[in-house]
Short mmCIF file of C-alpha atoms in Angstrom, two decimals:
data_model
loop_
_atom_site.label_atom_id
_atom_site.label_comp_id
_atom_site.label_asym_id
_atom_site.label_seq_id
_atom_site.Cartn_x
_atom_site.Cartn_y
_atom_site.Cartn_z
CA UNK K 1 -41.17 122.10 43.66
CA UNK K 2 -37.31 121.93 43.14
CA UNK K 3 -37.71 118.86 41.82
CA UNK K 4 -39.66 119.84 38.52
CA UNK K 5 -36.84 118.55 36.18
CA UNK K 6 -36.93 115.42 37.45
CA UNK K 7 -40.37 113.83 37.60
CA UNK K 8 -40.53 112.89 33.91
CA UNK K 9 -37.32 111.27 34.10
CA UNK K 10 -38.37 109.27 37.07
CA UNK K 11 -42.10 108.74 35.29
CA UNK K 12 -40.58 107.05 31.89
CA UNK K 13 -37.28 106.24 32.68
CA UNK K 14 -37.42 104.35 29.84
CA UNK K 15 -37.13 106.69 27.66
CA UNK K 16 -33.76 108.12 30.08
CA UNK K 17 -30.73 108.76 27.40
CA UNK K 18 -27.54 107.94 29.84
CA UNK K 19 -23.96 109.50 28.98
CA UNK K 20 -22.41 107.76 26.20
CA UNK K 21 -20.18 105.31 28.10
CA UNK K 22 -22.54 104.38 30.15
CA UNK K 23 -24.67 103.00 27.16
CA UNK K 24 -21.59 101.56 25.37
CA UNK K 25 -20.82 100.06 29.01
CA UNK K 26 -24.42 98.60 29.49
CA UNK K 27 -24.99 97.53 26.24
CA UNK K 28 -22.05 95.40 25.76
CA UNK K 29 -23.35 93.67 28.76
CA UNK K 30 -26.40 93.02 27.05
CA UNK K 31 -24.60 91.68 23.98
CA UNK K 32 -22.17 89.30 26.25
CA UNK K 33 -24.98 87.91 27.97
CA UNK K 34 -27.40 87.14 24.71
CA UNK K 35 -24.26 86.18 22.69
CA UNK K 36 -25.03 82.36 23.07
CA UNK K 37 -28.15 82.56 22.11
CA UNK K 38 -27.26 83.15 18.05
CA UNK K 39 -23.88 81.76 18.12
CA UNK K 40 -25.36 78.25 19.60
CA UNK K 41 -28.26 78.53 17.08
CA UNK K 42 -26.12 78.64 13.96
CA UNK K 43 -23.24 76.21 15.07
CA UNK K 44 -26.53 73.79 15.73
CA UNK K 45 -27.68 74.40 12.27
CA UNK K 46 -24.12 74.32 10.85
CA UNK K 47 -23.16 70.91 11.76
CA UNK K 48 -27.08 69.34 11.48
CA UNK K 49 -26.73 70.73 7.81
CA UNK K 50 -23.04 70.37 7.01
CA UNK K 51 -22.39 73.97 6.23
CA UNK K 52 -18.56 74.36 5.36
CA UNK K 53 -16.67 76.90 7.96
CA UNK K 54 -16.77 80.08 5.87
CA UNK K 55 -20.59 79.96 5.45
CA UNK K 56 -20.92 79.32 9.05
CA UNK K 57 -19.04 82.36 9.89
CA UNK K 58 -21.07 84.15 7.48
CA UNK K 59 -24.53 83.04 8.96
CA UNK K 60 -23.33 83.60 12.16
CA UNK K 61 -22.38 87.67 10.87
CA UNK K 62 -26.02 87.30 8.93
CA UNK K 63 -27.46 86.54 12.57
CA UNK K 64 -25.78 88.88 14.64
CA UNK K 65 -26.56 91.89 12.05
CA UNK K 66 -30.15 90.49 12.42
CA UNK K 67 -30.42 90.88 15.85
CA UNK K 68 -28.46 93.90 16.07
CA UNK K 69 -30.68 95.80 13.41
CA UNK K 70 -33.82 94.21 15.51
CA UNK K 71 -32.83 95.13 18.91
CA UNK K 72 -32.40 99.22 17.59
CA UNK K 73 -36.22 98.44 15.94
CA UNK K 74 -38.07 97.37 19.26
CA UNK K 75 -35.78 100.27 21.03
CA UNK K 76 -36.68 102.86 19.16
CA UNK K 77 -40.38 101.60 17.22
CA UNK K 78 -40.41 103.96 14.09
CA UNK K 79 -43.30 104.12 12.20
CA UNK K 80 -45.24 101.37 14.63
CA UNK K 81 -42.88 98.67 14.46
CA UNK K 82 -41.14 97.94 17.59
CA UNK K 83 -42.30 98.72 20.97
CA UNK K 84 -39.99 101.60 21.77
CA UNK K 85 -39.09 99.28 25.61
CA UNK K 86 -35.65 97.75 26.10
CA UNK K 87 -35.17 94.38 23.72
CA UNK K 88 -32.86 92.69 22.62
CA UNK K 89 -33.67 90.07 19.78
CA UNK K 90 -32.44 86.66 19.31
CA UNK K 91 -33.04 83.70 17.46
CA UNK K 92 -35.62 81.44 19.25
CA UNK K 93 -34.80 78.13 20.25
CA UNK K 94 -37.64 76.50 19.07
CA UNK K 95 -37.59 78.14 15.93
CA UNK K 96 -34.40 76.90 15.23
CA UNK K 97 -35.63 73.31 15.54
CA UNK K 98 -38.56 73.80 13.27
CA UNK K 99 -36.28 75.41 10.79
CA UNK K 100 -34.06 72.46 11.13
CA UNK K 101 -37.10 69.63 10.93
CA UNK K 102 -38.02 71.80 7.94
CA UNK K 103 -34.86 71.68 6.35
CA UNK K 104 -33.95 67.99 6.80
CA UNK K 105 -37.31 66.95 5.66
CA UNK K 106 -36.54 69.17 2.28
CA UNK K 107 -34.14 71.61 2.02
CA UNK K 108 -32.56 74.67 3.33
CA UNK K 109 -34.06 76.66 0.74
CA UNK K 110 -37.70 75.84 1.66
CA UNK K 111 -36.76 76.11 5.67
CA UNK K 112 -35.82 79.49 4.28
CA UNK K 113 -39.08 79.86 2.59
CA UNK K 114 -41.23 78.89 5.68
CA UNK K 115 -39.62 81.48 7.27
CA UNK K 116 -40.33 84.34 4.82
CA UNK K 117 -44.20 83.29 4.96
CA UNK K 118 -44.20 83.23 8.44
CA UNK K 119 -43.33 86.73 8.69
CA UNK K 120 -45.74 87.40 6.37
CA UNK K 121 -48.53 85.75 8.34
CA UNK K 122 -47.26 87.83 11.33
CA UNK K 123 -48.74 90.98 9.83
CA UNK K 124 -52.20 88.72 8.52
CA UNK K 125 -52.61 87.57 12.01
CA UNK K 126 -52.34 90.53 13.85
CA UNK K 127 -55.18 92.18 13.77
CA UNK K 128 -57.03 88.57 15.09
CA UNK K 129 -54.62 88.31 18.52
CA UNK K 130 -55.10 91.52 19.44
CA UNK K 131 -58.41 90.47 19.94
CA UNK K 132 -57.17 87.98 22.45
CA UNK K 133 -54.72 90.52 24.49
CA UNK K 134 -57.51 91.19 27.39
CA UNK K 135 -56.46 86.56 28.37
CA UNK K 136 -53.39 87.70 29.57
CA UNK K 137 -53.83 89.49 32.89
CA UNK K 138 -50.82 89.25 35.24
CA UNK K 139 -51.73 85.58 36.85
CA UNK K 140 -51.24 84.47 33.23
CA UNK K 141 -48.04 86.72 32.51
CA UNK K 142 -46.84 85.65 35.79
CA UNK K 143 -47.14 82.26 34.95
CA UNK K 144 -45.66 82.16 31.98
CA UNK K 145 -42.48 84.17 33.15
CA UNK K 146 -42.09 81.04 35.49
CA UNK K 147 -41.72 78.69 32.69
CA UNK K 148 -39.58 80.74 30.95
CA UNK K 149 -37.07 80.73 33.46
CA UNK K 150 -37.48 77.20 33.77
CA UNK K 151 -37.22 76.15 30.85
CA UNK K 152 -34.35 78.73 29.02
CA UNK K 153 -32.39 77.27 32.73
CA UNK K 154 -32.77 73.69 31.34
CA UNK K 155 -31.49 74.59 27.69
CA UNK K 156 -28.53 76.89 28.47
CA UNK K 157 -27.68 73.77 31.22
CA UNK K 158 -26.45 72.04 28.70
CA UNK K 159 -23.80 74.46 27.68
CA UNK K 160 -22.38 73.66 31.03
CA UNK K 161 -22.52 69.65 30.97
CA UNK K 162 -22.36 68.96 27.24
CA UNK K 163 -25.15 66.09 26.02
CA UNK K 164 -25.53 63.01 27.88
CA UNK K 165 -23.76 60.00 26.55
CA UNK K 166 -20.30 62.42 25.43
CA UNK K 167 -17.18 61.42 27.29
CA UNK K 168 -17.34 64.59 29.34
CA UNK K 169 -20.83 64.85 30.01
CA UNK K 170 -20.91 66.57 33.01
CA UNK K 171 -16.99 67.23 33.05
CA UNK K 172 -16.32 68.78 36.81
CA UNK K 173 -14.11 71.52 35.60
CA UNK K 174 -17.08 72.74 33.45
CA UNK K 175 -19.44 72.54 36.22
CA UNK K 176 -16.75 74.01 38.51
CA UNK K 177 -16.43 77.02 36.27
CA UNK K 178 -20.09 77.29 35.75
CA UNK K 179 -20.51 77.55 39.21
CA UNK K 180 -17.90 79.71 40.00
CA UNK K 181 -19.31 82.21 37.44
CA UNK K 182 -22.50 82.06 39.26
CA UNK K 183 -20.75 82.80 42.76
CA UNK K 184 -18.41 85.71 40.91
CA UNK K 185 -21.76 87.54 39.86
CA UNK K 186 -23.23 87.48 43.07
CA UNK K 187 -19.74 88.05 44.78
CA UNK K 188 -19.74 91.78 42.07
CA UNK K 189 -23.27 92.63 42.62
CA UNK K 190 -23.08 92.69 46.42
CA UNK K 191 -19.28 94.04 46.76
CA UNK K 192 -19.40 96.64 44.21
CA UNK K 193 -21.81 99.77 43.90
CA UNK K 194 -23.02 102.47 41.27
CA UNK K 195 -21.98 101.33 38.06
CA UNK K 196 -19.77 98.47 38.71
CA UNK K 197 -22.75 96.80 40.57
CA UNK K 198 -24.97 97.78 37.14
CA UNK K 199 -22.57 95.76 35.69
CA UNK K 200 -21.73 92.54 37.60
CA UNK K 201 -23.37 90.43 34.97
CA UNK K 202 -20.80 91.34 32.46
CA UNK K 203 -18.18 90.90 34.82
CA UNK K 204 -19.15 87.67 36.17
CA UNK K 205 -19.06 86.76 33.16
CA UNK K 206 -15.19 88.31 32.34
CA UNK K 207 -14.18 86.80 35.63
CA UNK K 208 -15.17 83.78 34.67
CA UNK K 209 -14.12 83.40 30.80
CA UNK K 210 -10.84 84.64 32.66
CA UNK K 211 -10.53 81.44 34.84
CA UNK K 212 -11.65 79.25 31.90
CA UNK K 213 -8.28 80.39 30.53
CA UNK K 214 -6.22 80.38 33.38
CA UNK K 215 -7.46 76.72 33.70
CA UNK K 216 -6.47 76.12 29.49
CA UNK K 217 -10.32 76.02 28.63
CA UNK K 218 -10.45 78.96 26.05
CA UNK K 219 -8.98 78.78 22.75
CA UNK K 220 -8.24 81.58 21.00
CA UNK K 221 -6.10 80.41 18.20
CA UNK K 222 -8.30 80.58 15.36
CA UNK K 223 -9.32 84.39 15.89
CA UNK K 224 -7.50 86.06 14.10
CA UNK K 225 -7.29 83.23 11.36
CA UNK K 226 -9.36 84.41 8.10
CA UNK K 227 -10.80 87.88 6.59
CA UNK K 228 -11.05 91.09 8.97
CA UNK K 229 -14.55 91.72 7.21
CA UNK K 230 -17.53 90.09 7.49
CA UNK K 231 -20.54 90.99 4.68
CA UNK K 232 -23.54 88.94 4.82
CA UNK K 233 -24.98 88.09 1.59
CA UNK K 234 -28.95 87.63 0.80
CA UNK K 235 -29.79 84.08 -0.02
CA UNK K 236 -26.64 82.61 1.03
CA UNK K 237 -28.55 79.26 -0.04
CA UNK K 238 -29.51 80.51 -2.92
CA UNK K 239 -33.49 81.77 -3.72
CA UNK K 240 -35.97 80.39 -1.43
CA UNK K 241 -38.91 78.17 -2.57
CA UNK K 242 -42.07 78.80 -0.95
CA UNK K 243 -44.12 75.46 0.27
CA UNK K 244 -47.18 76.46 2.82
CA UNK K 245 -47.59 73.10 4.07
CA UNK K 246 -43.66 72.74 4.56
CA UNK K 247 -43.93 76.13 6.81
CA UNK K 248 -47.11 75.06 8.87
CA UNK K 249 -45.28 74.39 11.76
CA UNK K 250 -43.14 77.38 11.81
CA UNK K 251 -46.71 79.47 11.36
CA UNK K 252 -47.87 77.71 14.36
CA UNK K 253 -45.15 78.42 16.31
CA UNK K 254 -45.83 82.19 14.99
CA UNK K 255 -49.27 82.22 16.88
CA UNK K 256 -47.32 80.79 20.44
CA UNK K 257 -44.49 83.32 19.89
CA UNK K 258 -47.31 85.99 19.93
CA UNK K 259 -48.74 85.00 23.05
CA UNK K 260 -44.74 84.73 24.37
CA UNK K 261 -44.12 88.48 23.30
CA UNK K 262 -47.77 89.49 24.53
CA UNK K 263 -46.42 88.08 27.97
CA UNK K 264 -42.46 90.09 27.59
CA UNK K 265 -44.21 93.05 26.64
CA UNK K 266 -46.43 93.56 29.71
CA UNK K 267 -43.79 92.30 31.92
CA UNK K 268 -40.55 94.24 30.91
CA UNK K 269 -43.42 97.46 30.23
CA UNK K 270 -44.20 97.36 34.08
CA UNK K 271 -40.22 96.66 34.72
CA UNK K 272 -39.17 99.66 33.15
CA UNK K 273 -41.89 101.98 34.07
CA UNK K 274 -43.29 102.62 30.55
CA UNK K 275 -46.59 105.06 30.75
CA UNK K 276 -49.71 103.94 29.29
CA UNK K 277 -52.07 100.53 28.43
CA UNK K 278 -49.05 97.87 28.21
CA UNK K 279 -51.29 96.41 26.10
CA UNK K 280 -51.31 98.61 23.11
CA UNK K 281 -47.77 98.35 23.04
CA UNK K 282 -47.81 94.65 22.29
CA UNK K 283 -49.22 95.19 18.69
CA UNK K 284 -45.63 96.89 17.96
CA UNK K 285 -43.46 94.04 19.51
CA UNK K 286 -44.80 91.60 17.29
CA UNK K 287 -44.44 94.00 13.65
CA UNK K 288 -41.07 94.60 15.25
CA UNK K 289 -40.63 90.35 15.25
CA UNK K 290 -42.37 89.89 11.84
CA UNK K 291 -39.98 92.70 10.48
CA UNK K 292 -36.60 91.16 11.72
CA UNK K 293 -37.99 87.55 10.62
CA UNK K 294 -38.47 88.56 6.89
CA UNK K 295 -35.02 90.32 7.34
CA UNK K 296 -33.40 87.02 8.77
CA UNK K 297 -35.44 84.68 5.99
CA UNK K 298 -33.56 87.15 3.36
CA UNK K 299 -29.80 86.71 5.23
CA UNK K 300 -30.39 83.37 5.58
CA UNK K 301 -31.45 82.85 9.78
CA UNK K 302 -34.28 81.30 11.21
CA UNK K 303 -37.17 83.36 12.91
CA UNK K 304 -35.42 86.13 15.19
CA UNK K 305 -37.96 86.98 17.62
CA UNK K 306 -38.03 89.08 21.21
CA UNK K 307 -36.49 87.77 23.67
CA UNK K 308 -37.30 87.31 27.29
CA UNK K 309 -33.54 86.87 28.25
CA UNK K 310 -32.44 90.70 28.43
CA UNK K 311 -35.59 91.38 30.78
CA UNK K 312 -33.53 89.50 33.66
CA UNK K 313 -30.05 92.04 32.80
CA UNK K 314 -33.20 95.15 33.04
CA UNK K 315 -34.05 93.82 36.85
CA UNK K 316 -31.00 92.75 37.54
CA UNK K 317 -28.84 95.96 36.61
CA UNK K 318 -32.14 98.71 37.35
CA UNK K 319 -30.49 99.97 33.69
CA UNK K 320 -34.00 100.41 32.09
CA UNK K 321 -33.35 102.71 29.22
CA UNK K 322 -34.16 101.62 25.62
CA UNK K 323 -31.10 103.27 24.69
CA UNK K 324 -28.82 100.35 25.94
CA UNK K 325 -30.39 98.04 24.23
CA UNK K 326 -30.13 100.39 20.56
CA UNK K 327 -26.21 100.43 21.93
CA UNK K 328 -26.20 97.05 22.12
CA UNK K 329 -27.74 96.11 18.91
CA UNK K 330 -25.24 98.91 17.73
CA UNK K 331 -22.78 96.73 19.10
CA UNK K 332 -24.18 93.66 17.11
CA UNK K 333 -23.81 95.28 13.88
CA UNK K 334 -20.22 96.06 14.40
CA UNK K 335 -19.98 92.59 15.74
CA UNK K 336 -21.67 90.88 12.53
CA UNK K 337 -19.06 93.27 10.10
CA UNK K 338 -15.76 93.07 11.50
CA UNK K 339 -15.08 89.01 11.53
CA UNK K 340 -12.85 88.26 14.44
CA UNK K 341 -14.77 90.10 16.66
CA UNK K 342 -17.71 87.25 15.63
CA UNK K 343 -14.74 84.42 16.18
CA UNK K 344 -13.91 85.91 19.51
CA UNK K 345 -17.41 85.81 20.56
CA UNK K 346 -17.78 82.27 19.42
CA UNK K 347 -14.54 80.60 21.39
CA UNK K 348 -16.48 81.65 24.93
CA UNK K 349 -16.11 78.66 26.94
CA UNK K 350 -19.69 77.14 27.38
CA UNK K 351 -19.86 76.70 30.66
CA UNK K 352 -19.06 80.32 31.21
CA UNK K 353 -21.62 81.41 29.24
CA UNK K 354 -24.26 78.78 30.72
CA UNK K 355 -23.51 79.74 34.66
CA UNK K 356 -23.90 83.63 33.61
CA UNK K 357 -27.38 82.17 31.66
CA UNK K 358 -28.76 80.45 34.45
CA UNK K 359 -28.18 82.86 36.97
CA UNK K 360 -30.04 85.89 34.48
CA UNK K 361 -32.82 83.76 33.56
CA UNK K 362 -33.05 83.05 36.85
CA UNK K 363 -33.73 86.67 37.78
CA UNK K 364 -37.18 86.02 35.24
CA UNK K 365 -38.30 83.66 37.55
CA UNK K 366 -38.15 85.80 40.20
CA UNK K 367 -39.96 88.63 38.47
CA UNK K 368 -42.62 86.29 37.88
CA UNK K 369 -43.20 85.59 41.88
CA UNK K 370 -43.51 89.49 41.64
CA UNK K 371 -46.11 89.41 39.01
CA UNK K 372 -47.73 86.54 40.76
CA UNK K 373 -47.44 88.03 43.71
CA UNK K 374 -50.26 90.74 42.74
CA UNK K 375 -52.93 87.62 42.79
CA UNK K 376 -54.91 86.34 45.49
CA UNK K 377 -53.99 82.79 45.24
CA UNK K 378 -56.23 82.04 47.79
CA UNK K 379 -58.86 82.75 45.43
CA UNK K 380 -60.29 79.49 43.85
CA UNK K 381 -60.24 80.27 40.25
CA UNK K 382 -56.52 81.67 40.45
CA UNK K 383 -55.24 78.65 42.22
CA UNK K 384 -56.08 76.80 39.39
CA UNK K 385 -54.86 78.68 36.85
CA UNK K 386 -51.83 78.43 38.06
CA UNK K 387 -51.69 75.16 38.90
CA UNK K 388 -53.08 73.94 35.80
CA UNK K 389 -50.16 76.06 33.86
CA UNK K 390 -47.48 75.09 35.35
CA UNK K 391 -48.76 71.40 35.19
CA UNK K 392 -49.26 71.71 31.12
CA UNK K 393 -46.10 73.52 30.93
CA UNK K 394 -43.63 72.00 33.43
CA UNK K 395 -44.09 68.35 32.14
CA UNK K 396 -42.84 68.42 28.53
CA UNK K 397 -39.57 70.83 29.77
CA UNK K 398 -38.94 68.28 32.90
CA UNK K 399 -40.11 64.89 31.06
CA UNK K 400 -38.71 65.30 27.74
CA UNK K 401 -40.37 63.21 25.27
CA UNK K 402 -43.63 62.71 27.09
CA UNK K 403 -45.97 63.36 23.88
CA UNK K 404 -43.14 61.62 21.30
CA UNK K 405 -46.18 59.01 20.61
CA UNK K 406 -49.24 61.79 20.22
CA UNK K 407 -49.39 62.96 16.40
CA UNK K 408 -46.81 64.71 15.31
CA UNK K 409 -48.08 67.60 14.19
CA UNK K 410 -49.91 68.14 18.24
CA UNK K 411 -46.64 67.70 19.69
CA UNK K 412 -44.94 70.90 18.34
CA UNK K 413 -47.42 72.64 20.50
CA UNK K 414 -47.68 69.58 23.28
CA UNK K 415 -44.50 69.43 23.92
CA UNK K 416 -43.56 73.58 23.69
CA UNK K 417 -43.68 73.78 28.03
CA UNK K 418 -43.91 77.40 27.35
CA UNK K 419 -46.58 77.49 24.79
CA UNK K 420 -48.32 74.79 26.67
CA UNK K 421 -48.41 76.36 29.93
CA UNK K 422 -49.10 80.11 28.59
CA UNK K 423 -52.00 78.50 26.41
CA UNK K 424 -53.60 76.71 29.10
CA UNK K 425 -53.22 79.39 32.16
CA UNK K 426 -55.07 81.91 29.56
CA UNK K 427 -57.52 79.32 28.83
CA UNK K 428 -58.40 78.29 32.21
CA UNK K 429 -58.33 81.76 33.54
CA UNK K 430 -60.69 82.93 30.95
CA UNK K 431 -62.99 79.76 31.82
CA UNK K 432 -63.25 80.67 35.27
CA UNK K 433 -63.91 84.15 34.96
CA UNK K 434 -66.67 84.12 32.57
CA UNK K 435 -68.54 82.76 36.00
CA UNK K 436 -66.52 85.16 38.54
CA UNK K 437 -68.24 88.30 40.15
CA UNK K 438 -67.13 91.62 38.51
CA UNK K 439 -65.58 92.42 41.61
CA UNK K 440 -63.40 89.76 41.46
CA UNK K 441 -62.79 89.80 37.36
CA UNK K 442 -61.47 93.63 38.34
CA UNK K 443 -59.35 92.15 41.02
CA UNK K 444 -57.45 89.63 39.07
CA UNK K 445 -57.46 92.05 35.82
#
């Protein structure tokens, strides 16, 4: 009975508000570890598009303000939208290629509008997937957590050997410092205790941008080069024109990032603690996405959505208040405002950035053995739900190009490993237990 302070603290620690430089402290490690994720989006769009350097600085402050103002929405969840649980937002990678395909096939202005509709048709289509929530029981979330790490370890690989066919594809010192990153982490995390262990992501990651420069890899000439303040403006591009057809793939997509934050929700949810039906919460997550999209569309960015990437820092660090996570997208606005800050964050040396990537997303992988872990795999049914999803989703990430001759508006979904595999696990999973005992439908529930 001495202990009667404590027990909600240890029941929710979610909702745990740490000392202020703790928060500071563990949210800038959030922010150093998702930092690649926007500033690799816009450079991508930048140089597809042509965009002249001052309006790729400025979508790149449009971005992080995004995601900062995003992240403090699904940390905090006034009002219904965000799911009060520790997430940070980014821009998606596959959104970022629709909004591309969009944009060359047109213009930026109607990639633009697709993406203001689609956060519209978030909020339309809600009320339908909820309906659906009860296909994603933890075989299914475990599977999908799988493929994420699978596939976000592919994509952030090639920060570390450039694209195939450049003259340093696959440069040694890159993979040298890549690795060595890696090793640093793991070196921190078993070395160092209490708060310095929390935090041997971030300083992997220090450690290693440190050796990039002892080695003449980073660049930091051009920080301090230009304005001190950064404003975003609204339709950079000027006003958006709205074409439905134009934006059918990106409202695809919408209905496969659902099921993808319907999958974050439950895991980071059980991660964390969080009291309650997981599943109600995932209604908020996904206002929370449709919010920040509409909000990107107006600055200018493609979709910014939840991200799974921050739910390998939660495990990794055992940090699971939503407080860090506000700090960090504090953090992000002050990033987005004050303009060398942004620069600084852009010169990180690649491979730095991909070794501390790989080794996070890494972590999801291994909370998905957890999830999985729960299931009898013995049992037939489950066998082949997994099976079948990582068959459907681990061919299109580890045989790129496998559906380039299907249709091409079935290989947006086709060739999406994630979306694929998610889809399919829920669908097989539901097949087989519309025939399974009840005993066994509570068992795998």
């Amino acid at each position: 009975m001495t202990n009667d302070p404590h027990p909600p603290l240890a029941q929710d620690p979610v909702d745990q508000v740490l000392p202020l430089k703790d928060l500071i402290l563990y949210g800038f490690q959030h922010v150093l570890v998702m930092a690649a994720s926007p500033i690799t989006a816009v450079f991508l769009v930048a140089q597809t598009l042509g965009f002249d350097p001052a309006l790729t600085v400025s979508i790149i402050s449009a971005t992080f303000l995004v995601c900062g103002i995003g992240s403090i929405l699904q940390s905090y969840g006034p009002g219904g939208f965000g799911a009060r649980l520790p997430f940070i937002m980014v821009p998606g990678g596959a959104p970022i290629a629709i909004f591309l395909a969009i944009a060359t096939q047109t213009d930026v202005q109607t990639a633009v509008g697709a993406v203001l509709v689609t956060g519209v048709f978030y909020f339309l289509a809600l009320p339908v997937f909820r309906r659906l929530l009860r296909f994603f029981p933890p075989i299914v979330v475990g599977t999908m957590l799988l493929l994420v790490a699978v596939n976000l370890v592919k994509i952030y690989g090639g920060t570390i050997t450039g694209r195939a066919g450049e003259a340093h594809f696959a440069d040694p010192v890159n993979v040298g410092l890549a690795l060595a990153t890696i090793a640093l982490t793991v070196i921190f995390s078993r070395v160092f205790t209490g708060t310095l262990q929390r935090i041997s992501v971030m300083l992997g990651l220090i450690a290693g941008t440190l050796t990039a420069a002892a080695l003449g890899r980073l660049d930091l000439s051009g920080v301090m080069q230009g304005p001190l303040l950064a404003v975003p403006h609204l339709f950079p591009f000027g006003m958006p024109k709205f074409d439905v057809l134009a934006a059918l793939p990106l409202i695809v997509f919408s209905v496969i990032s659902m099921a993808e934050a319907t999958g974050q929700t439950i895991a980071t949810a059980e991660i964390v603690g969080r009291n309650g039906d997981a599943h109600a919460i995932v209604p908020r997550t996904i206002r929370g996405d449709a919010l920040a999209s509409v909000l990107g569309g107006l600055f200018g960015t493609s979709l910014i959505i939840t991200s799974g990437e921050n739910v390998g820092i939660v495990r990794a660090t055992g940090v699971r208040s939503r407080h860090v996570t506000a700090m960090a997208g504090v953090i992000l606005v002050v990033i987005a405002l004050i303009a060398p800050v942004s620069r600084l964050a852009s010169v990180l040396p690649g491979p730095v950035v991909g070794g501390t990537a790989i080794i996070v997303f890494s972590i999801i992988g291994v909370i998905g053995i957890h999830v999985l872990s729960r299931v009898d795999l013995r049992d037939h049914g489950a066998m082949f739900t997994l099976a079948s999803g990582l068959a459907m989703g681990l061919m299109p990430i580890l045989v790129p190009g496998i559906y380039t001759q299907f249709p091409q508006w079935s290989q947006m979904i086709l060739g999406n490993g994630l979306a694929m595999g998610t889809i399919t696990a829920a669908l097989v999973n539901a097949m087989f237990q519309l025939t399974a005992p009840r005993s066994t439908e509570k068992e795998l529930a």
